[in-house]
Short mmCIF file of C-alpha atoms and ligand atoms in Angstrom, two decimals:
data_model
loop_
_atom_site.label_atom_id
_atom_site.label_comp_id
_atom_site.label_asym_id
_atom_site.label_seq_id
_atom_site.Cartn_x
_atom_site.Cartn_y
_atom_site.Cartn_z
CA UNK D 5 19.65 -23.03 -3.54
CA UNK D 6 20.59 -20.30 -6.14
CA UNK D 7 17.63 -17.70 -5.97
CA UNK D 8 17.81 -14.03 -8.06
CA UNK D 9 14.89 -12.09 -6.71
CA UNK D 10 13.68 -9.64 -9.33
CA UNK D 11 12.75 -6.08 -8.09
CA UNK D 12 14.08 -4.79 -4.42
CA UNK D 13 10.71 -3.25 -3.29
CA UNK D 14 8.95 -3.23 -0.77
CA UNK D 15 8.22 -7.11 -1.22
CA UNK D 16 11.35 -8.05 -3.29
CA UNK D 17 13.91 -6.67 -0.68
CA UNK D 18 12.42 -8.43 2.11
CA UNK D 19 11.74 -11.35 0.75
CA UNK D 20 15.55 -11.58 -0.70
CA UNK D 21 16.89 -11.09 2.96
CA UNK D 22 14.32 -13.53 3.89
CA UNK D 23 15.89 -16.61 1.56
CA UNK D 24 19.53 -15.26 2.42
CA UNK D 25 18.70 -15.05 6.43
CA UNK D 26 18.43 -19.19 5.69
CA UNK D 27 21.42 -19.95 4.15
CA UNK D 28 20.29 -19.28 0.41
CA UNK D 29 22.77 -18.02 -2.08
CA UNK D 30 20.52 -14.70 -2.91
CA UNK D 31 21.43 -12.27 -5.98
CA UNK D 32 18.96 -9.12 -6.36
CA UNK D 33 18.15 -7.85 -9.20
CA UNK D 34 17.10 -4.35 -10.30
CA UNK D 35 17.04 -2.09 -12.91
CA UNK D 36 17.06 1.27 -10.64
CA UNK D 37 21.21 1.32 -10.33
CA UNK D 38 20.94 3.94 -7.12
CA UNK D 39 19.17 0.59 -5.26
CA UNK D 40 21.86 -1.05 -6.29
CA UNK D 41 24.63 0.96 -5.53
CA UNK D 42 22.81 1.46 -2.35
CA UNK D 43 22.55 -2.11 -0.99
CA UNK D 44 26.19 -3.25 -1.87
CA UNK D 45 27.17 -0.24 0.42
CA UNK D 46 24.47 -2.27 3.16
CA UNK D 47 22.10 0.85 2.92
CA UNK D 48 18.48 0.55 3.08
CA UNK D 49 16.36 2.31 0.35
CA UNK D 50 12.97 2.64 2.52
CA UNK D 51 12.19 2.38 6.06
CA UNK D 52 10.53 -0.75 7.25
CA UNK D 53 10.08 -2.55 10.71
CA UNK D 54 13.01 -5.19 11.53
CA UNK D 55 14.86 -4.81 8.47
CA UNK D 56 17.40 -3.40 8.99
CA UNK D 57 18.44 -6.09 11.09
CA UNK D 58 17.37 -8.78 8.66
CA UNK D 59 19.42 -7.27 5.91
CA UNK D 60 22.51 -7.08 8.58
CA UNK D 61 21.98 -11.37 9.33
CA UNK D 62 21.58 -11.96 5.47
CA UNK D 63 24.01 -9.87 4.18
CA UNK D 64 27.01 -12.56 3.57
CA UNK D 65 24.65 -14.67 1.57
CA UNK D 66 23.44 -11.47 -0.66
CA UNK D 67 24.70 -9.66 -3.36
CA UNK D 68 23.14 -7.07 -5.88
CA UNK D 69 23.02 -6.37 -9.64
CA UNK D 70 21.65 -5.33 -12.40
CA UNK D 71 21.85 -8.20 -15.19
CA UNK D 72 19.86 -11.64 -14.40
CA UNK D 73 22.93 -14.76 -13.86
CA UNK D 74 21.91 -18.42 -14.13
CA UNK D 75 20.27 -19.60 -11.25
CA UNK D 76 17.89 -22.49 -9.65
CA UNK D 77 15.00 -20.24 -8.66
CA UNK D 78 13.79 -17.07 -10.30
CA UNK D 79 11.49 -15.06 -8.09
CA UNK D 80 9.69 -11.96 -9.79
CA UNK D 81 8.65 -9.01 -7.01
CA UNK D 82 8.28 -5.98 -9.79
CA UNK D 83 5.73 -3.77 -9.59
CA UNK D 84 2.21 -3.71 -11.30
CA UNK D 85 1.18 -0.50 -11.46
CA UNK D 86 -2.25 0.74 -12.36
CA UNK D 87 -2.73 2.74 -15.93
CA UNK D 88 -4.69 4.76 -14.87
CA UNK D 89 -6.72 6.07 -18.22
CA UNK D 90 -7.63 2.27 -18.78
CA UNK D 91 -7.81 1.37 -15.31
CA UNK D 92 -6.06 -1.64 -16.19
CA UNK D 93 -2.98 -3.40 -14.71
CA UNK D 94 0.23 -2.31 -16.47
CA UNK D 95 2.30 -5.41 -16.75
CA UNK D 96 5.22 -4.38 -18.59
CA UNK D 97 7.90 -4.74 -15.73
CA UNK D 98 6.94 -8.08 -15.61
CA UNK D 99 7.01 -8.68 -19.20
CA UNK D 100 10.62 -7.46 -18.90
CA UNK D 101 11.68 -9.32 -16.09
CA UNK D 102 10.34 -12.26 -17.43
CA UNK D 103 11.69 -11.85 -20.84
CA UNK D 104 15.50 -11.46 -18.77
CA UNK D 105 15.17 -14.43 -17.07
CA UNK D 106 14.11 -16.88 -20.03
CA UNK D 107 17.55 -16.14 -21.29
CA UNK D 108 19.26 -17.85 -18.37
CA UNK D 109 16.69 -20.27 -17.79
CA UNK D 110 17.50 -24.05 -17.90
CA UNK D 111 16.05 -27.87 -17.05
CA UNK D 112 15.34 -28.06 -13.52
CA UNK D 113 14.46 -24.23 -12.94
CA UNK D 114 11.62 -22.73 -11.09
CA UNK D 115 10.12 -19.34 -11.57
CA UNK D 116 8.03 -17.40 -8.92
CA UNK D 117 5.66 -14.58 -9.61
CA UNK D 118 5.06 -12.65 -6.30
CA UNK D 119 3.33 -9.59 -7.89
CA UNK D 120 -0.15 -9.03 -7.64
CA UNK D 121 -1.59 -9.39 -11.33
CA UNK D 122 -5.06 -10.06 -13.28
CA UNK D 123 -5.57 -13.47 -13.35
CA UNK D 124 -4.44 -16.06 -16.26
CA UNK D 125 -1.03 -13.57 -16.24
CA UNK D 126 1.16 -16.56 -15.25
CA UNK D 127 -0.69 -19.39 -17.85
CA UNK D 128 -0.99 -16.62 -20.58
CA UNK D 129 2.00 -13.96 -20.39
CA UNK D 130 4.64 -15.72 -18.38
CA UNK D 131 4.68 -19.21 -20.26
CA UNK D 132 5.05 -18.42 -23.94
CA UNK D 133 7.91 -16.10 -23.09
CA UNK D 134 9.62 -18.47 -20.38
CA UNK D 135 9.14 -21.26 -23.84
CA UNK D 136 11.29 -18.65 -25.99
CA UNK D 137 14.41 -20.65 -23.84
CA UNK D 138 13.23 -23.50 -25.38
CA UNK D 139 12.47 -25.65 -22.69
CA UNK D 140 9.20 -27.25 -22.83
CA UNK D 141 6.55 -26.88 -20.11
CA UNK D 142 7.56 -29.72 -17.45
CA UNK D 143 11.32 -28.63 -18.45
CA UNK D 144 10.97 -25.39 -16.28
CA UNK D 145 8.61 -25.23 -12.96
CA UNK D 146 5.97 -21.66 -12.86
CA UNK D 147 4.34 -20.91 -9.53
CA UNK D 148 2.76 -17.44 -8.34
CA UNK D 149 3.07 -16.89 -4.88
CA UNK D 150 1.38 -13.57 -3.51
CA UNK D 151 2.29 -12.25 -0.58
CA UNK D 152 0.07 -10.80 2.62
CA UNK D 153 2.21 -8.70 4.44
CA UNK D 154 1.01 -5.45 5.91
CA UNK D 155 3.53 -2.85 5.32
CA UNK D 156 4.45 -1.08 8.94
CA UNK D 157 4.63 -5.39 9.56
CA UNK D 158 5.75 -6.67 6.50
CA UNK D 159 8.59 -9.08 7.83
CA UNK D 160 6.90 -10.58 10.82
CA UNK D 161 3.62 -10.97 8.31
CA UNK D 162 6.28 -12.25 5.48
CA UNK D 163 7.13 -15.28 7.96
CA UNK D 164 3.92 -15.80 10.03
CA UNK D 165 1.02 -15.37 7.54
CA UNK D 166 -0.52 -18.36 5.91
CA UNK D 167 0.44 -18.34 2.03
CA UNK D 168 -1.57 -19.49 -1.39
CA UNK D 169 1.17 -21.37 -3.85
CA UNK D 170 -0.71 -21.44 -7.35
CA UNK D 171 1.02 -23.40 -9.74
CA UNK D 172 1.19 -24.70 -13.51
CA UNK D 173 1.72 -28.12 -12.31
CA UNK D 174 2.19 -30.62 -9.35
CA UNK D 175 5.98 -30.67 -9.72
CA UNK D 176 5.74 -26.26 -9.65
CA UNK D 177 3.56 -26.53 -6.97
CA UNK D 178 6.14 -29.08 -4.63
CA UNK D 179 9.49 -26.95 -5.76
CA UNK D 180 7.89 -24.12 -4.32
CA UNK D 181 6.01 -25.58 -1.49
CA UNK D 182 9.90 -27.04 -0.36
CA UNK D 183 11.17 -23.71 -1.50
CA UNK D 184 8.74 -21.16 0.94
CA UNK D 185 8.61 -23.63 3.44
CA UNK D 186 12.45 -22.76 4.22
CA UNK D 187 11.40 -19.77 6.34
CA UNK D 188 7.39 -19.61 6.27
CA UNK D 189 5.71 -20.54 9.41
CA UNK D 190 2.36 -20.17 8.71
CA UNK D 191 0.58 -22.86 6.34
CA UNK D 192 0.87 -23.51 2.92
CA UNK D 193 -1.79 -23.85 0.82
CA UNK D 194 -1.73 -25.18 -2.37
CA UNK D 195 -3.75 -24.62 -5.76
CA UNK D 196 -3.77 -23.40 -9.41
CA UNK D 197 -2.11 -20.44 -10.63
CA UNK D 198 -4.78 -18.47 -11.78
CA UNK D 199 -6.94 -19.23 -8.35
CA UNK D 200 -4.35 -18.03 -6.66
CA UNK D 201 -4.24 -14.86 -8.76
CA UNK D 202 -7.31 -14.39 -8.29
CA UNK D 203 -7.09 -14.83 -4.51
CA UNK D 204 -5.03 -12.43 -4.14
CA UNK D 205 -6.93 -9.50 -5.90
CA UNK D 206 -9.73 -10.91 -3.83
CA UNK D 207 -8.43 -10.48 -0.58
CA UNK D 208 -7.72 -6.80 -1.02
CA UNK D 209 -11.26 -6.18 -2.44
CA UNK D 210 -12.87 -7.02 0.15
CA UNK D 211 -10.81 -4.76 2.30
CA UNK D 212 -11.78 -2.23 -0.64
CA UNK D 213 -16.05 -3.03 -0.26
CA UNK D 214 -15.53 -2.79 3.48
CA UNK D 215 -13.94 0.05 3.60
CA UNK D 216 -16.09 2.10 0.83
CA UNK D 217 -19.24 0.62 3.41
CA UNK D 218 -17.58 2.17 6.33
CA UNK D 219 -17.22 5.64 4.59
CA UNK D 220 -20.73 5.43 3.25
CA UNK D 221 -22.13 5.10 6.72
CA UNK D 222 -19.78 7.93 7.77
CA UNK D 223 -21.72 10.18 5.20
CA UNK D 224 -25.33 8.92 6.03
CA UNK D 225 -24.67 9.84 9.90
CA UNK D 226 -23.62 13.09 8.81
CA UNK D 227 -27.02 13.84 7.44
CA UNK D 228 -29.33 11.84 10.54
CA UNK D 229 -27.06 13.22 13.42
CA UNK D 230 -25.49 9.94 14.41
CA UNK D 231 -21.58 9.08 15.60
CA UNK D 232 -20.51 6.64 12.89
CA UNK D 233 -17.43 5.67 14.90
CA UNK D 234 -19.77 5.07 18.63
CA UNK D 235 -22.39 3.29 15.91
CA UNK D 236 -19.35 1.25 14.61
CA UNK D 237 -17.77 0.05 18.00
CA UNK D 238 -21.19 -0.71 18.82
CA UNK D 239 -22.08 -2.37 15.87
CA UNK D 240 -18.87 -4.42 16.41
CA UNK D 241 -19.85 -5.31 19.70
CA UNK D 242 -21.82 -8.38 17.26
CA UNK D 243 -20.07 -11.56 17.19
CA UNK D 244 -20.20 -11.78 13.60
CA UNK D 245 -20.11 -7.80 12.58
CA UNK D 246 -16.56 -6.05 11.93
CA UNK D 247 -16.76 -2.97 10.12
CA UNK D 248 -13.71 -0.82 9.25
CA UNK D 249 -13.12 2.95 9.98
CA UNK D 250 -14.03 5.41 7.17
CA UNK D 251 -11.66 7.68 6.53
CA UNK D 252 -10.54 10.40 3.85
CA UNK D 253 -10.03 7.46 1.16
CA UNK D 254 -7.96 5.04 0.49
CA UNK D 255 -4.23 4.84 -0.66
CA UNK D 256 -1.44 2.56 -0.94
CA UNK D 257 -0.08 0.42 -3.94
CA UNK D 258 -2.71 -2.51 -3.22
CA UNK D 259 -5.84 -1.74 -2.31
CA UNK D 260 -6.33 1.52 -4.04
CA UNK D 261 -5.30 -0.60 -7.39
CA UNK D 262 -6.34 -4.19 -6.83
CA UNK D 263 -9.69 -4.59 -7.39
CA UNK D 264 -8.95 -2.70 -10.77
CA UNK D 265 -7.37 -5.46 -11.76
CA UNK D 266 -10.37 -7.89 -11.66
CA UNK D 267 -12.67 -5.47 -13.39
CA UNK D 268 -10.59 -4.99 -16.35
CA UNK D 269 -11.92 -8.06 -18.19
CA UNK D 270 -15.21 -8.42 -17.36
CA UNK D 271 -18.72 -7.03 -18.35
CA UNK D 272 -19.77 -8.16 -14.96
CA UNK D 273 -18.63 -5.59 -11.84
CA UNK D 274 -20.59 -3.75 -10.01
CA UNK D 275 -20.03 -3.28 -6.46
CA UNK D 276 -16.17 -3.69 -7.12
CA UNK D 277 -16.51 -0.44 -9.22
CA UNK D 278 -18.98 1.47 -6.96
CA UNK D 279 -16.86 0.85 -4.13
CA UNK D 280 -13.70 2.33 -5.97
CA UNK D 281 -15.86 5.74 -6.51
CA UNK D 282 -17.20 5.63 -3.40
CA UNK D 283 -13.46 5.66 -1.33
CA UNK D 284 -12.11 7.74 -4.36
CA UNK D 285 -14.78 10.37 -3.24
CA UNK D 286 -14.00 10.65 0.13
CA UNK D 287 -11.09 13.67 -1.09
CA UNK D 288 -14.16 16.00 -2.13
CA UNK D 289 -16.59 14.71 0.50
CA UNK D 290 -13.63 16.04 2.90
CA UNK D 291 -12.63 19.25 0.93
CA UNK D 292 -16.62 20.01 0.54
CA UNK D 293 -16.70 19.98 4.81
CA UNK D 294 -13.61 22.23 4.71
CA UNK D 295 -15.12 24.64 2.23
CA UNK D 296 -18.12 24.78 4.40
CA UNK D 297 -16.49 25.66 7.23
CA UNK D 298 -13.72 28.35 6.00
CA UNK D 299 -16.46 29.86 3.17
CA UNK D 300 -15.76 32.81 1.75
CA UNK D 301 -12.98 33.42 3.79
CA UNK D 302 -10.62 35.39 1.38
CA UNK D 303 -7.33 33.53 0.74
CA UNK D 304 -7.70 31.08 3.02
CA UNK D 305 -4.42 28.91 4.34
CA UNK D 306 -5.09 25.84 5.36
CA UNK D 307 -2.54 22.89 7.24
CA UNK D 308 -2.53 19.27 6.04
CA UNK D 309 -0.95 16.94 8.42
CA UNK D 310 -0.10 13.68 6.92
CA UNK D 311 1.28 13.22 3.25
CA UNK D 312 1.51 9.05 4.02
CA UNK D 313 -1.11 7.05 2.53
CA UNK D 314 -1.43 5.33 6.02
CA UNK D 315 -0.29 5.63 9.66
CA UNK D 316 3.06 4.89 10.21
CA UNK D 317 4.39 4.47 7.16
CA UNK D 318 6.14 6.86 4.81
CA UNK D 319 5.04 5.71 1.32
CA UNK D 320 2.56 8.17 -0.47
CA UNK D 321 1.69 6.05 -3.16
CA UNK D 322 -1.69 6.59 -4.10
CA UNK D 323 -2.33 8.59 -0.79
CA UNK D 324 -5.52 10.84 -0.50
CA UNK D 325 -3.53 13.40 0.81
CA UNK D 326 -2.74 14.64 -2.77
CA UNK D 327 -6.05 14.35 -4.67
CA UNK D 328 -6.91 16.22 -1.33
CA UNK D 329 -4.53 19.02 -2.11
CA UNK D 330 -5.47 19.59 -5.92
CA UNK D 331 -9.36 20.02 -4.83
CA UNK D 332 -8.01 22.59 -2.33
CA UNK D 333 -5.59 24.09 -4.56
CA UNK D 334 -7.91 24.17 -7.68
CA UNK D 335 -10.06 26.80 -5.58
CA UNK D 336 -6.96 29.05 -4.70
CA UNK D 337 -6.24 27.80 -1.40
CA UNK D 338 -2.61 28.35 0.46
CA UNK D 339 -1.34 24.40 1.26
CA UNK D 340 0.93 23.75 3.77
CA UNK D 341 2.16 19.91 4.45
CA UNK D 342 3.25 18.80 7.81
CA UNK D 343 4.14 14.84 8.04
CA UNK D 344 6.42 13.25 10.69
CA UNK D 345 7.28 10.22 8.38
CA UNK D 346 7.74 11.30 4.87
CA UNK D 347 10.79 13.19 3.11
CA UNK D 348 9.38 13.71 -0.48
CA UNK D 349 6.76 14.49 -1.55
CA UNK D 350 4.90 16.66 -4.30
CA UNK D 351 4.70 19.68 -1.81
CA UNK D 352 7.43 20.98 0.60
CA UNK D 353 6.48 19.01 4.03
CA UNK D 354 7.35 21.34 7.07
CA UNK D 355 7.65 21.37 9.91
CA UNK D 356 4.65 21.36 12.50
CA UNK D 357 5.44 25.02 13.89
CA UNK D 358 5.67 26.38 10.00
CA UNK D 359 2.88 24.33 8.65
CA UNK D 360 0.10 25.86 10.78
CA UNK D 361 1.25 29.07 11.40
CA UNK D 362 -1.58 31.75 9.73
CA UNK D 363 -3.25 29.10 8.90
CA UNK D 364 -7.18 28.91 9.47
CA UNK D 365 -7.94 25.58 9.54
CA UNK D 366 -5.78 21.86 10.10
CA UNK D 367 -7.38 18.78 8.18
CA UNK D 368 -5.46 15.83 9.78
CA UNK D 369 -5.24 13.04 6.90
CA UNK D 370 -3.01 9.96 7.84
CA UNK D 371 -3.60 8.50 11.16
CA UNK D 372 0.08 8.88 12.51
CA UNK D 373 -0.08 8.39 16.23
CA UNK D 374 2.44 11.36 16.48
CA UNK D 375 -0.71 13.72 15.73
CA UNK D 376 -2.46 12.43 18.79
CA UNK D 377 0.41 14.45 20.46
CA UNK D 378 0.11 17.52 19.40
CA UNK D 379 -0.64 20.00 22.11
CA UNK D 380 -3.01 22.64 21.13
CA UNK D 381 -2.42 25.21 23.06
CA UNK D 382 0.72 25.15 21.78
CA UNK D 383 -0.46 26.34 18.41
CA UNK D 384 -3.37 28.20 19.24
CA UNK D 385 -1.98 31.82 18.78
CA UNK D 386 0.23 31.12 15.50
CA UNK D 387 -3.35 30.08 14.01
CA UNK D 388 -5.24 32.99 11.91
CA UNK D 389 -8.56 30.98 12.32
CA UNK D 390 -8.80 28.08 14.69
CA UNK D 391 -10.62 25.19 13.23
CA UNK D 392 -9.43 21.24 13.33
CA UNK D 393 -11.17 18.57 10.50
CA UNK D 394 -10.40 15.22 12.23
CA UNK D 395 -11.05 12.88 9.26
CA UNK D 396 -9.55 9.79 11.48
CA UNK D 397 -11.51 10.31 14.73
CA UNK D 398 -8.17 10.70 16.32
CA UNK D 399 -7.92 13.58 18.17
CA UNK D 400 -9.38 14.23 21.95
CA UNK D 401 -11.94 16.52 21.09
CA UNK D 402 -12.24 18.07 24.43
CA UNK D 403 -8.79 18.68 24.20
CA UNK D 404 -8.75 20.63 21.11
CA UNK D 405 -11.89 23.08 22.10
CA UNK D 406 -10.86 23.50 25.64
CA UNK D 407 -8.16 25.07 23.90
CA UNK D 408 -10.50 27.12 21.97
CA UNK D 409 -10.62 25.34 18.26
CA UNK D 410 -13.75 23.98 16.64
CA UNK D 411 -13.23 20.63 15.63
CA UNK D 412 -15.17 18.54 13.10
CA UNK D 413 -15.04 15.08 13.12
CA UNK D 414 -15.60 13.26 10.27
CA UNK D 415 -19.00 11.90 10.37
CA UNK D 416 -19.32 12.19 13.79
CA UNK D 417 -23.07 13.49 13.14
CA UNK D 418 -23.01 17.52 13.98
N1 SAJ L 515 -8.10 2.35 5.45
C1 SAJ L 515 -9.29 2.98 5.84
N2 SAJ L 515 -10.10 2.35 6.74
C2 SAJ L 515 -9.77 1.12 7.27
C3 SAJ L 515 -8.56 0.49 6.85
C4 SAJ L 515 -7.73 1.12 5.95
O1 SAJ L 515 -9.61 4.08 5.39
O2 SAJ L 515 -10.51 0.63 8.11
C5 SAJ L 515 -7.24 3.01 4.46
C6 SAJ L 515 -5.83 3.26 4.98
O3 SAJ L 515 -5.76 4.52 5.64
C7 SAJ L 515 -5.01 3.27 3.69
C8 SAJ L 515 -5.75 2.27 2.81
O4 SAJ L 515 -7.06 2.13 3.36
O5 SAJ L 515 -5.07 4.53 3.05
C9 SAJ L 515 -5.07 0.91 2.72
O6 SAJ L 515 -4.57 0.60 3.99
P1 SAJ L 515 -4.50 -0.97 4.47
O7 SAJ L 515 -3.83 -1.00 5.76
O8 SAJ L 515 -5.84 -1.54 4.41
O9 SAJ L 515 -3.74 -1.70 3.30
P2 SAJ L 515 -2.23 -1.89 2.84
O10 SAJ L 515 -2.22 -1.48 1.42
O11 SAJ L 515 -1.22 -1.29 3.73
O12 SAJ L 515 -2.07 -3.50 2.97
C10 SAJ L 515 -3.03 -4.32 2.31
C11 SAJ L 515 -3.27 -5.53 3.18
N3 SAJ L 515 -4.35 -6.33 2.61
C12 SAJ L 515 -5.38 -6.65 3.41
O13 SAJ L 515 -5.46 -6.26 4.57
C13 SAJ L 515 -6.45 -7.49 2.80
C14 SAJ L 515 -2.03 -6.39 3.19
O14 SAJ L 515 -2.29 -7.60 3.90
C15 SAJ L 515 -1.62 -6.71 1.78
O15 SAJ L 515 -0.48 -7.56 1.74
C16 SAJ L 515 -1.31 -5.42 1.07
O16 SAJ L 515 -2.53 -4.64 1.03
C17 SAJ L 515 -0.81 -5.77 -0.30
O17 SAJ L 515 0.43 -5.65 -0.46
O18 SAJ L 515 -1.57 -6.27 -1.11
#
């Protein structure tokens, strides 16, 4: 088959290389010309696990552009970003992508919506422009297809994961069952397209609820003495019990902007919204422990390692890190950003050595393993004051004050 994927993300890219590595005739499509450029040179414009490789296997069957050609399959991967006054999805890129394909569309065609959207956004947005070819519904095949895949993992999920196929009708929902099955190992399960909408803002909800839970526990202990994280392994220890690790909030493209997107039309959320405020909180609830520990130290300079909004990775969308940063630099704090992973960011990331010299304390953010390494004693004398804020129960505690810092662990109780 003929397949232009729409938007070389972190999803779109993949998931091109994917078709192509399977002896689909692959064109990608986007508007950002330097990704373009890019790819036709066989660059890759983000890091991810096992695609480089991928992209090497697929290349012959691949090609990149700007402008939309006729094809048999039309598979939108565009971003929905969150506006973030209205807390609403912002759908335009789709509305554009869709409004470039229904120029080439014809008979026999299938369209796939991978991006994560409010539900009804295929039956209500997607159709009446798709018609403006037209082709009558029946002429053209609509399915969304979300995908699963945890970035750091995102190929091997891409492949392995079980997928939802939500379609207009049973002939959209067979096209794209043959279509996915081509490299998807894991099952495919089939329903409407605004279940499977919904589905998919469901899925990362949850992970939203349970992870607001986790960092309200983390701020109860604080107050009755308790280790959240040896209550939570314990508490785990329950067959049916698994409760995730609080933390300084919560970042990323998804999870951080999901569940926004099934509030947005509805009278009726209310732990969907709490839990949003709760993780959203978790920047002051950390920068109130780190003003209680430096107080009224004058200037104070203080080292933030990890800019990423996760470990591993190097994407700072959404990451706590920054909303982090503005508390601290709203009350005249010095900022210096150490991360191992990322290149840009909205402050200068240096290196380890630079970013805690004279400083007086380190608030470790993102849970790269690299951090785990540190050695303290290492640092010890190019610190002014020599306090640690472990807001990912990483660090070996012992470890740090052997080497004469005073560590605080988030909700770890003292
Ligand atoms: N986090 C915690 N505590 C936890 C788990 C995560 O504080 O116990 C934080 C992380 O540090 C990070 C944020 O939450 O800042 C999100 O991290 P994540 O690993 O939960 O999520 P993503 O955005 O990398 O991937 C999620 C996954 N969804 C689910 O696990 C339900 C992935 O499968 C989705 O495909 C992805 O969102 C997406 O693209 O929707």
């Amino acid at each position: 088959m003929k397949i232009c994927v729409l938007g070389l993300g972190y999803i779109g890219l993949p998931t091109a290389c994917l078709f192509a590595s399977v002896d689909h005739e692959v064109v990608g499509i986007d508007i950002n010309q330097e990704i373009i450029e890019k790819l036709n040179q066989g660059k890759l414009p983000f890091e991810e696990k096992g695609l480089e490789e991928l992209f090497e296997k697929a290349s012959q069957n691949m090609r990149f552009k700007a402008e939309v050609e006729e094809s048999d399959v039309f598979i939108i991967a565009v971003p929905t970003p969150l506006d973030k006054e209205m807390k609403m999805a912002e759908l335009k890129h789709v509305r554009s992508a869709t409004e470039m394909i229904y120029l080439h569309l014809r008979r026999g065609n299938l369209v796939i919506l991978e991006s994560t959207v409010p539900p009804g956004t295929s039956d209500k947005l997607l159709v009446p422009i798709l018609k403006k070819s037209g082709l009558k519904m029946g002429d053209f095949s609509l399915a969304h297809c979300p995908e699963r895949a945890m970035p750091g993992n995102t190929i091997y999920e891409m492949v392995h994961n079980d997928r939802i196929i939500g379609s207009i009708d049973k002939k959209s929902a067979e096209l794209a069952e043959s279509l996915y099955s081509s490299f998807v190992k894991g099952n495919l399960y089939l329903t409407d397209a605004m279940t499977s909408e919904f589905v998919k803002l469901m899925e990362n909800t949850f992970r939203d609820i349970n992870i607001a839970l986790a960092n309200e526990f983390a701020q109860i202990t604080e107050e009755c003495g308790v280790n959240v994280w040896d209550a939570i392994e314990l508490a785990n220890k329950h067959p049916r019990v698994n409760i995730l690790k609080p933390g300084p909030g919560v970042g990323g493209h998804c999870i951080a902007i999901d569940p926004w997107f099934l509030t947005e039309n509805t009278t009726r959320s209310r732990i969907v919204s709490l839990a949003r405020e709760i993780n959203e909180g978790m920047s002051n609830y950390v920068f109130q422990i780190v003003r209680r520990i430096l107080n009224d130290l004058a200037d104070p300079v203080i080292t933030v390692l990890g800019a990423a909004y996760k470990e591993g990775v190097s994407d700072t969308r959404e990451t706590p890190a920054l909303k982090f940063i503005r508390l601290a630099e709203n009350e005249g704090y010095k900022i210096k950003v150490h991360d191992p992973h990322v290149k840009d960011f909205w402050y200068e990331v240096l290196e380890l050595k630079e970013a805690v010299r004279d400083s007086d304390c380190i608030i470790l953010i993102t849970d790269h393993p690299e951090f785990k390494e540190i050695n303290p004693k290492e640092i010890y004398s190019t610190m002014r004051n020599k306090n640690v804020v472990d807001t990912r129960n990483m660090l070996d505690v012992e470890r740090w004050e052997e080497a004469g810092f005073k560590v605080k662990v988030l909700g770890a109780g003292k």
